[in-house]
PDB file of N, CA and C in Angstrom:
ATOM      1  N   MET Q   1     113.761 112.414 102.507  1.00  0.00           N
ATOM      2  CA  MET Q   1     113.921 110.971 102.797  1.00  0.00           C
ATOM      3  C   MET Q   1     113.174 110.553 104.048  1.00  0.00           C
ATOM      4  N   PHE Q   2     113.274 111.379 105.074  1.00  0.00           N
ATOM      5  CA  PHE Q   2     112.590 111.041 106.364  1.00  0.00           C
ATOM      6  C   PHE Q   2     111.034 110.990 106.147  1.00  0.00           C
ATOM      7  N   ALA Q   3     110.531 111.907 105.379  1.00  0.00           N
ATOM      8  CA  ALA Q   3     109.058 111.910 105.105  1.00  0.00           C
ATOM      9  C   ALA Q   3     108.659 110.668 104.425  1.00  0.00           C
ATOM     10  N   SER Q   4     109.462 110.173 103.482  1.00  0.00           N
ATOM     11  CA  SER Q   4     109.113 108.975 102.725  1.00  0.00           C
ATOM     12  C   SER Q   4     109.029 107.745 103.665  1.00  0.00           C
ATOM     13  N   LYS Q   5     109.832 107.725 104.690  1.00  0.00           N
ATOM     14  CA  LYS Q   5     109.816 106.632 105.652  1.00  0.00           C
ATOM     15  C   LYS Q   5     108.468 106.619 106.477  1.00  0.00           C
ATOM     16  N   LEU Q   6     107.962 107.828 106.657  1.00  0.00           N
ATOM     17  CA  LEU Q   6     106.757 107.957 107.443  1.00  0.00           C
ATOM     18  C   LEU Q   6     105.450 107.700 106.587  1.00  0.00           C
ATOM     19  N   ALA Q   7     105.634 107.823 105.308  1.00  0.00           N
ATOM     20  CA  ALA Q   7     104.485 107.627 104.413  1.00  0.00           C
ATOM     21  C   ALA Q   7     103.925 106.226 104.507  1.00  0.00           C
ATOM     22  N   ARG Q   8     102.598 106.124 104.593  1.00  0.00           N
ATOM     23  CA  ARG Q   8     101.925 104.862 104.699  1.00  0.00           C
ATOM     24  C   ARG Q   8     101.014 104.699 103.553  1.00  0.00           C
ATOM     25  N   THR Q   9     100.733 103.557 103.118  1.00  0.00           N
ATOM     26  CA  THR Q   9      99.737 103.353 102.108  1.00  0.00           C
ATOM     27  C   THR Q   9      98.350 103.336 102.748  1.00  0.00           C
ATOM     28  N   ILE Q  10      97.463 104.136 102.192  1.00  0.00           N
ATOM     29  CA  ILE Q  10      96.122 104.229 102.715  1.00  0.00           C
ATOM     30  C   ILE Q  10      95.220 103.396 101.831  1.00  0.00           C
ATOM     31  N   PHE Q  11      94.499 102.493 102.449  1.00  0.00           N
ATOM     32  CA  PHE Q  11      93.532 101.648 101.700  1.00  0.00           C
ATOM     33  C   PHE Q  11      92.139 102.133 102.013  1.00  0.00           C
ATOM     34  N   LEU Q  12      91.363 102.360 100.970  1.00  0.00           N
ATOM     35  CA  LEU Q  12      89.949 102.786 101.115  1.00  0.00           C
ATOM     36  C   LEU Q  12      89.149 101.494 101.306  1.00  0.00           C
ATOM     37  N   PRO Q  13      88.047 101.581 102.016  1.00  0.00           N
ATOM     38  CA  PRO Q  13      87.168 100.409 102.123  1.00  0.00           C
ATOM     39  C   PRO Q  13      86.756  99.829 100.785  1.00  0.00           C
ATOM     40  N   ALA Q  14      86.720  98.541 100.626  1.00  0.00           N
ATOM     41  CA  ALA Q  14      86.351  97.928  99.388  1.00  0.00           C
ATOM     42  C   ALA Q  14      85.483  96.688  99.738  1.00  0.00           C
ATOM     43  N   GLN Q  15      84.633  96.311  98.847  1.00  0.00           N
ATOM     44  CA  GLN Q  15      83.825  95.041  98.993  1.00  0.00           C
ATOM     45  C   GLN Q  15      84.361  93.959  98.101  1.00  0.00           C
ATOM     46  N   PHE Q  16      84.352  92.735  98.629  1.00  0.00           N
ATOM     47  CA  PHE Q  16      84.798  91.593  97.872  1.00  0.00           C
ATOM     48  C   PHE Q  16      83.760  90.472  98.057  1.00  0.00           C
ATOM     49  N   THR Q  17      83.691  89.603  97.080  1.00  0.00           N
ATOM     50  CA  THR Q  17      82.849  88.413  97.144  1.00  0.00           C
ATOM     51  C   THR Q  17      83.700  87.267  97.672  1.00  0.00           C
ATOM     52  N   VAL Q  18      83.212  86.575  98.657  1.00  0.00           N
ATOM     53  CA  VAL Q  18      83.954  85.401  99.209  1.00  0.00           C
ATOM     54  C   VAL Q  18      83.044  84.195  99.192  1.00  0.00           C
ATOM     55  N   VAL Q  19      83.623  83.008  99.310  1.00  0.00           N
ATOM     56  CA  VAL Q  19      82.818  81.793  99.336  1.00  0.00           C
ATOM     57  C   VAL Q  19      83.210  81.059 100.624  1.00  0.00           C
ATOM     58  N   LEU Q  20      82.241  80.670 101.393  1.00  0.00           N
ATOM     59  CA  LEU Q  20      82.424  79.874 102.579  1.00  0.00           C
ATOM     60  C   LEU Q  20      81.985  78.452 102.306  1.00  0.00           C
ATOM     61  N   ASP Q  21      82.899  77.480 102.446  1.00  0.00           N
ATOM     62  CA  ASP Q  21      82.590  76.064 102.235  1.00  0.00           C
ATOM     63  C   ASP Q  21      83.111  75.304 103.453  1.00  0.00           C
ATOM     64  N   ASN Q  22      82.174  74.745 104.204  1.00  0.00           N
ATOM     65  CA  ASN Q  22      82.520  74.129 105.507  1.00  0.00           C
ATOM     66  C   ASN Q  22      83.158  75.207 106.388  1.00  0.00           C
ATOM     67  N   GLU Q  23      84.366  74.989 106.775  1.00  0.00           N
ATOM     68  CA  GLU Q  23      85.058  75.974 107.634  1.00  0.00           C
ATOM     69  C   GLU Q  23      86.195  76.758 106.918  1.00  0.00           C
ATOM     70  N   THR Q  24      86.071  76.744 105.576  1.00  0.00           N
ATOM     71  CA  THR Q  24      87.118  77.439 104.744  1.00  0.00           C
ATOM     72  C   THR Q  24      86.478  78.592 104.014  1.00  0.00           C
ATOM     73  N   LEU Q  25      87.116  79.732 104.128  1.00  0.00           N
ATOM     74  CA  LEU Q  25      86.676  80.981 103.430  1.00  0.00           C
ATOM     75  C   LEU Q  25      87.590  81.154 102.207  1.00  0.00           C
ATOM     76  N   TYR Q  26      87.002  81.118 101.004  1.00  0.00           N
ATOM     77  CA  TYR Q  26      87.774  81.245  99.783  1.00  0.00           C
ATOM     78  C   TYR Q  26      87.667  82.722  99.305  1.00  0.00           C
ATOM     79  N   ILE Q  27      88.844  83.334  99.033  1.00  0.00           N
ATOM     80  CA  ILE Q  27      88.892  84.711  98.600  1.00  0.00           C
ATOM     81  C   ILE Q  27      89.675  84.843  97.285  1.00  0.00           C
ATOM     82  N   ASP Q  28      89.601  85.995  96.664  1.00  0.00           N
ATOM     83  CA  ASP Q  28      90.333  86.199  95.406  1.00  0.00           C
ATOM     84  C   ASP Q  28      91.714  86.804  95.757  1.00  0.00           C
ATOM     85  N   GLN Q  29      92.577  86.837  94.750  1.00  0.00           N
ATOM     86  CA  GLN Q  29      93.955  87.270  94.978  1.00  0.00           C
ATOM     87  C   GLN Q  29      94.043  88.728  95.474  1.00  0.00           C
ATOM     88  N   GLN Q  30      93.154  89.608  94.940  1.00  0.00           N
ATOM     89  CA  GLN Q  30      93.195  90.997  95.356  1.00  0.00           C
ATOM     90  C   GLN Q  30      92.946  91.149  96.845  1.00  0.00           C
ATOM     91  N   LEU Q  31      92.017  90.375  97.354  1.00  0.00           N
ATOM     92  CA  LEU Q  31      91.749  90.411  98.795  1.00  0.00           C
ATOM     93  C   LEU Q  31      92.869  89.835  99.563  1.00  0.00           C
ATOM     94  N   ALA Q  32      93.449  88.725  99.111  1.00  0.00           N
ATOM     95  CA  ALA Q  32      94.593  88.134  99.732  1.00  0.00           C
ATOM     96  C   ALA Q  32      95.755  89.103  99.860  1.00  0.00           C
ATOM     97  N   GLU Q  33      96.026  89.837  98.779  1.00  0.00           N
ATOM     98  CA  GLU Q  33      97.127  90.801  98.807  1.00  0.00           C
ATOM     99  C   GLU Q  33      96.810  92.004  99.742  1.00  0.00           C
ATOM    100  N   ALA Q  34      95.534  92.392  99.788  1.00  0.00           N
ATOM    101  CA  ALA Q  34      95.133  93.456 100.722  1.00  0.00           C
ATOM    102  C   ALA Q  34      95.393  92.996 102.185  1.00  0.00           C
ATOM    103  N   LEU Q  35      95.317  91.725 102.459  1.00  0.00           N
ATOM    104  CA  LEU Q  35      95.560  91.196 103.790  1.00  0.00           C
ATOM    105  C   LEU Q  35      97.041  90.951 104.082  1.00  0.00           C
ATOM    106  N   GLY Q  36      97.893  91.146 103.032  1.00  0.00           N
ATOM    107  CA  GLY Q  36      99.312  91.018 103.277  1.00  0.00           C
ATOM    108  C   GLY Q  36      99.998  89.861 102.531  1.00  0.00           C
ATOM    109  N   TRP Q  37      99.245  89.061 101.806  1.00  0.00           N
ATOM    110  CA  TRP Q  37      99.829  87.973 101.059  1.00  0.00           C
ATOM    111  C   TRP Q  37     100.587  88.507  99.844  1.00  0.00           C
ATOM    112  N   LYS Q  38     101.693  87.881  99.473  1.00  0.00           N
ATOM    113  CA  LYS Q  38     102.446  88.311  98.327  1.00  0.00           C
ATOM    114  C   LYS Q  38     102.578  87.136  97.351  1.00  0.00           C
ATOM    115  N   PRO Q  39     102.557  87.438  96.059  1.00  0.00           N
ATOM    116  CA  PRO Q  39     102.694  86.349  95.063  1.00  0.00           C
ATOM    117  C   PRO Q  39     103.854  85.427  95.269  1.00  0.00           C
ATOM    118  N   ASN Q  40     104.935  85.868  95.799  1.00  0.00           N
ATOM    119  CA  ASN Q  40     106.099  84.985  96.018  1.00  0.00           C
ATOM    120  C   ASN Q  40     106.073  84.373  97.474  1.00  0.00           C
ATOM    121  N   GLN Q  41     104.909  84.435  98.100  1.00  0.00           N
ATOM    122  CA  GLN Q  41     104.765  83.882  99.453  1.00  0.00           C
ATOM    123  C   GLN Q  41     104.996  82.353  99.437  1.00  0.00           C
ATOM    124  N   LYS Q  42     105.717  81.943 100.448  1.00  0.00           N
ATOM    125  CA  LYS Q  42     105.946  80.451 100.586  1.00  0.00           C
ATOM    126  C   LYS Q  42     104.652  79.770 100.998  1.00  0.00           C
ATOM    127  N   LEU Q  43     104.686  78.491 101.028  1.00  0.00           N
ATOM    128  CA  LEU Q  43     103.497  77.691 101.302  1.00  0.00           C
ATOM    129  C   LEU Q  43     102.971  77.821 102.715  1.00  0.00           C
ATOM    130  N   ASP Q  44     103.785  78.394 103.613  1.00  0.00           N
ATOM    131  CA  ASP Q  44     103.374  78.446 105.038  1.00  0.00           C
ATOM    132  C   ASP Q  44     102.227  79.447 105.273  1.00  0.00           C
ATOM    133  N   GLY Q  45     101.887  80.231 104.348  1.00  0.00           N
ATOM    134  CA  GLY Q  45     100.723  81.133 104.485  1.00  0.00           C
ATOM    135  C   GLY Q  45     100.959  82.355 105.296  1.00  0.00           C
ATOM    136  N   LEU Q  46      99.861  82.916 105.819  1.00  0.00           N
ATOM    137  CA  LEU Q  46      99.901  84.193 106.484  1.00  0.00           C
ATOM    138  C   LEU Q  46      98.932  84.125 107.702  1.00  0.00           C
ATOM    139  N   PRO Q  47      99.403  84.457 108.891  1.00  0.00           N
ATOM    140  CA  PRO Q  47      98.500  84.368 110.054  1.00  0.00           C
ATOM    141  C   PRO Q  47      97.460  85.478 110.107  1.00  0.00           C
ATOM    142  N   LEU Q  48      96.246  85.080 110.304  1.00  0.00           N
ATOM    143  CA  LEU Q  48      95.104  86.027 110.368  1.00  0.00           C
ATOM    144  C   LEU Q  48      94.400  85.828 111.722  1.00  0.00           C
ATOM    145  N   THR Q  49      93.765  86.890 112.139  1.00  0.00           N
ATOM    146  CA  THR Q  49      93.019  86.855 113.405  1.00  0.00           C
ATOM    147  C   THR Q  49      91.576  87.287 113.126  1.00  0.00           C
ATOM    148  N   LEU Q  50      90.626  86.476 113.639  1.00  0.00           N
ATOM    149  CA  LEU Q  50      89.203  86.798 113.550  1.00  0.00           C
ATOM    150  C   LEU Q  50      88.752  87.317 114.896  1.00  0.00           C
ATOM    151  N   SER Q  51      88.287  88.563 114.972  1.00  0.00           N
ATOM    152  CA  SER Q  51      87.778  89.157 116.170  1.00  0.00           C
ATOM    153  C   SER Q  51      86.290  89.439 116.006  1.00  0.00           C
ATOM    154  N   GLY Q  52      85.533  89.345 117.081  1.00  0.00           N
ATOM    155  CA  GLY Q  52      84.089  89.592 116.907  1.00  0.00           C
ATOM    156  C   GLY Q  52      83.455  90.132 118.157  1.00  0.00           C
ATOM    157  N   TRP Q  53      82.417  90.933 117.899  1.00  0.00           N
ATOM    158  CA  TRP Q  53      81.560  91.482 118.942  1.00  0.00           C
ATOM    159  C   TRP Q  53      80.158  91.331 118.446  1.00  0.00           C
ATOM    160  N   ALA Q  54      79.472  90.261 118.848  1.00  0.00           N
ATOM    161  CA  ALA Q  54      78.126  89.926 118.334  1.00  0.00           C
ATOM    162  C   ALA Q  54      77.135  91.007 118.743  1.00  0.00           C
ATOM    163  N   PRO Q  55      76.208  91.311 117.928  1.00  0.00           N
ATOM    164  CA  PRO Q  55      75.827  90.620 116.740  1.00  0.00           C
ATOM    165  C   PRO Q  55      76.380  91.239 115.414  1.00  0.00           C
ATOM    166  N   SER Q  56      77.074  92.330 115.489  1.00  0.00           N
ATOM    167  CA  SER Q  56      77.305  93.064 114.242  1.00  0.00           C
ATOM    168  C   SER Q  56      78.752  93.467 113.909  1.00  0.00           C
ATOM    169  N   TYR Q  57      79.716  93.109 114.785  1.00  0.00           N
ATOM    170  CA  TYR Q  57      81.066  93.502 114.467  1.00  0.00           C
ATOM    171  C   TYR Q  57      81.989  92.270 114.402  1.00  0.00           C
ATOM    172  N   PHE Q  58      82.489  92.007 113.186  1.00  0.00           N
ATOM    173  CA  PHE Q  58      83.426  90.896 113.022  1.00  0.00           C
ATOM    174  C   PHE Q  58      84.513  91.366 112.072  1.00  0.00           C
ATOM    175  N   ALA Q  59      85.783  91.148 112.379  1.00  0.00           N
ATOM    176  CA  ALA Q  59      86.847  91.556 111.538  1.00  0.00           C
ATOM    177  C   ALA Q  59      87.911  90.483 111.424  1.00  0.00           C
ATOM    178  N   ILE Q  60      88.483  90.340 110.205  1.00  0.00           N
ATOM    179  CA  ILE Q  60      89.601  89.509 109.946  1.00  0.00           C
ATOM    180  C   ILE Q  60      90.785  90.380 109.542  1.00  0.00           C
ATOM    181  N   ALA Q  61      91.873  90.256 110.255  1.00  0.00           N
ATOM    182  CA  ALA Q  61      93.045  91.094 109.965  1.00  0.00           C
ATOM    183  C   ALA Q  61      94.308  90.271 110.067  1.00  0.00           C
ATOM    184  N   ARG Q  62      95.336  90.767 109.445  1.00  0.00           N
ATOM    185  CA  ARG Q  62      96.681  90.132 109.566  1.00  0.00           C
ATOM    186  C   ARG Q  62      97.122  90.224 111.014  1.00  0.00           C
ATOM    187  N   THR Q  63      97.439  89.135 111.621  1.00  0.00           N
ATOM    188  CA  THR Q  63      97.830  89.045 113.020  1.00  0.00           C
ATOM    189  C   THR Q  63      98.978  90.022 113.298  1.00  0.00           C
ATOM    190  N   GLY Q  64      98.802  90.892 114.301  1.00  0.00           N
ATOM    191  CA  GLY Q  64      99.821  91.797 114.718  1.00  0.00           C
ATOM    192  C   GLY Q  64      99.804  93.130 113.970  1.00  0.00           C
ATOM    193  N   SER Q  65      98.977  93.278 112.990  1.00  0.00           N
ATOM    194  CA  SER Q  65      98.921  94.552 112.268  1.00  0.00           C
ATOM    195  C   SER Q  65      98.105  95.578 113.053  1.00  0.00           C
ATOM    196  N   ASP Q  66      98.259  96.838 112.612  1.00  0.00           N
ATOM    197  CA  ASP Q  66      97.456  97.921 113.238  1.00  0.00           C
ATOM    198  C   ASP Q  66      95.983  97.619 113.172  1.00  0.00           C
ATOM    199  N   SER Q  67      95.536  97.044 112.103  1.00  0.00           N
ATOM    200  CA  SER Q  67      94.095  96.691 111.949  1.00  0.00           C
ATOM    201  C   SER Q  67      93.696  95.602 112.933  1.00  0.00           C
ATOM    202  N   ASP Q  68      94.539  94.635 113.170  1.00  0.00           N
ATOM    203  CA  ASP Q  68      94.328  93.627 114.184  1.00  0.00           C
ATOM    204  C   ASP Q  68      94.196  94.232 115.589  1.00  0.00           C
ATOM    205  N   LEU Q  69      95.105  95.089 115.911  1.00  0.00           N
ATOM    206  CA  LEU Q  69      95.075  95.765 117.176  1.00  0.00           C
ATOM    207  C   LEU Q  69      93.814  96.555 117.357  1.00  0.00           C
ATOM    208  N   LEU Q  70      93.407  97.275 116.328  1.00  0.00           N
ATOM    209  CA  LEU Q  70      92.181  98.058 116.420  1.00  0.00           C
ATOM    210  C   LEU Q  70      90.983  97.147 116.563  1.00  0.00           C
ATOM    211  N   ALA Q  71      90.925  96.074 115.863  1.00  0.00           N
ATOM    212  CA  ALA Q  71      89.808  95.103 116.008  1.00  0.00           C
ATOM    213  C   ALA Q  71      89.761  94.510 117.377  1.00  0.00           C
ATOM    214  N   ARG Q  72      90.934  94.095 117.929  1.00  0.00           N
ATOM    215  CA  ARG Q  72      90.967  93.511 119.285  1.00  0.00           C
ATOM    216  C   ARG Q  72      90.574  94.583 120.288  1.00  0.00           C
ATOM    217  N   GLY Q  73      91.022  95.812 120.129  1.00  0.00           N
ATOM    218  CA  GLY Q  73      90.625  96.888 121.022  1.00  0.00           C
ATOM    219  C   GLY Q  73      89.149  97.165 121.013  1.00  0.00           C
ATOM    220  N   THR Q  74      88.546  97.081 119.811  1.00  0.00           N
ATOM    221  CA  THR Q  74      87.132  97.239 119.684  1.00  0.00           C
ATOM    222  C   THR Q  74      86.348  96.194 120.499  1.00  0.00           C
ATOM    223  N   VAL Q  75      86.803  94.917 120.288  1.00  0.00           N
ATOM    224  CA  VAL Q  75      86.119  93.826 121.001  1.00  0.00           C
ATOM    225  C   VAL Q  75      86.374  94.007 122.499  1.00  0.00           C
ATOM    226  N   GLU Q  76      87.524  94.366 122.922  1.00  0.00           N
ATOM    227  CA  GLU Q  76      87.781  94.574 124.351  1.00  0.00           C
ATOM    228  C   GLU Q  76      86.903  95.687 124.930  1.00  0.00           C
ATOM    229  N   SER Q  77      86.708  96.741 124.145  1.00  0.00           N
ATOM    230  CA  SER Q  77      85.832  97.843 124.549  1.00  0.00           C
ATOM    231  C   SER Q  77      84.379  97.399 124.696  1.00  0.00           C
ATOM    232  N   SER Q  78      84.036  96.320 123.969  1.00  0.00           N
ATOM    233  CA  SER Q  78      82.662  95.821 124.101  1.00  0.00           C
ATOM    234  C   SER Q  78      82.311  95.341 125.491  1.00  0.00           C
ATOM    235  N   ARG Q  79      83.315  95.032 126.295  1.00  0.00           N
ATOM    236  CA  ARG Q  79      83.158  94.577 127.628  1.00  0.00           C
ATOM    237  C   ARG Q  79      83.075  95.692 128.657  1.00  0.00           C
ATOM    238  N   ASN Q  80      83.276  96.923 128.168  1.00  0.00           N
ATOM    239  CA  ASN Q  80      83.334  98.073 129.089  1.00  0.00           C
ATOM    240  C   ASN Q  80      81.914  98.707 129.164  1.00  0.00           C
ATOM    241  N   PRO Q  81      81.321  98.734 130.379  1.00  0.00           N
ATOM    242  CA  PRO Q  81      79.990  99.325 130.510  1.00  0.00           C
ATOM    243  C   PRO Q  81      79.907 100.757 130.120  1.00  0.00           C
ATOM    244  N   ASN Q  82      81.012 101.536 130.276  1.00  0.00           N
ATOM    245  CA  ASN Q  82      81.029 102.933 129.857  1.00  0.00           C
ATOM    246  C   ASN Q  82      80.865 103.061 128.334  1.00  0.00           C
ATOM    247  N   VAL Q  83      81.490 102.167 127.630  1.00  0.00           N
ATOM    248  CA  VAL Q  83      81.369 102.189 126.168  1.00  0.00           C
ATOM    249  C   VAL Q  83      79.948 101.944 125.773  1.00  0.00           C
ATOM    250  N   HIS Q  84      79.257 100.969 126.403  1.00  0.00           N
ATOM    251  CA  HIS Q  84      77.863 100.683 126.120  1.00  0.00           C
ATOM    252  C   HIS Q  84      77.007 101.898 126.387  1.00  0.00           C
ATOM    253  N   GLU Q  85      77.304 102.563 127.511  1.00  0.00           N
ATOM    254  CA  GLU Q  85      76.543 103.790 127.852  1.00  0.00           C
ATOM    255  C   GLU Q  85      76.680 104.852 126.762  1.00  0.00           C
ATOM    256  N   VAL Q  86      77.897 105.109 126.298  1.00  0.00           N
ATOM    257  CA  VAL Q  86      78.096 106.074 125.247  1.00  0.00           C
ATOM    258  C   VAL Q  86      77.457 105.690 123.953  1.00  0.00           C
ATOM    259  N   LEU Q  87      77.541 104.424 123.613  1.00  0.00           N
ATOM    260  CA  LEU Q  87      76.895 103.932 122.342  1.00  0.00           C
ATOM    261  C   LEU Q  87      75.381 104.094 122.460  1.00  0.00           C
ATOM    262  N   ASP Q  88      74.792 103.803 123.583  1.00  0.00           N
ATOM    263  CA  ASP Q  88      73.360 103.939 123.784  1.00  0.00           C
ATOM    264  C   ASP Q  88      72.982 105.401 123.697  1.00  0.00           C
ATOM    265  N   TYR Q  89      73.815 106.246 124.290  1.00  0.00           N
ATOM    266  CA  TYR Q  89      73.511 107.710 124.187  1.00  0.00           C
ATOM    267  C   TYR Q  89      73.553 108.210 122.728  1.00  0.00           C
ATOM    268  N   LEU Q  90      74.562 107.760 122.020  1.00  0.00           N
ATOM    269  CA  LEU Q  90      74.710 108.206 120.602  1.00  0.00           C
ATOM    270  C   LEU Q  90      73.600 107.601 119.728  1.00  0.00           C
ATOM    271  N   LYS Q  91      73.159 106.413 120.040  1.00  0.00           N
ATOM    272  CA  LYS Q  91      72.093 105.750 119.330  1.00  0.00           C
ATOM    273  C   LYS Q  91      70.787 106.560 119.349  1.00  0.00           C
ATOM    274  N   ASP Q  92      70.571 107.202 120.494  1.00  0.00           N
ATOM    275  CA  ASP Q  92      69.362 107.961 120.721  1.00  0.00           C
ATOM    276  C   ASP Q  92      69.368 109.340 120.129  1.00  0.00           C
ATOM    277  N   ARG Q  93      70.441 109.793 119.505  1.00  0.00           N
ATOM    278  CA  ARG Q  93      70.558 111.109 118.926  1.00  0.00           C
ATOM    279  C   ARG Q  93      70.072 111.134 117.571  1.00  0.00           C
TER     280      ARG Q  93
END
């Protein structure tokens, strides 16, 4: 029983088609559910966070989730000169 409490669902990366119209991003139900929406969800919706590190890292995650914390940490790391030095070093390999 203890092991089952520790078990987590592992999601593999997947690609989805989305539509951006003005400032609204339209997604399909499968993507909505992957972000945490449930079919019986009330009208108040689900809080999401958009994090970004230009020009190539942008992530949308459910606010407060492990994925959100990882995305925010990645963006925060982008301000660290040591991280840039390591990335430049790795890029040259």
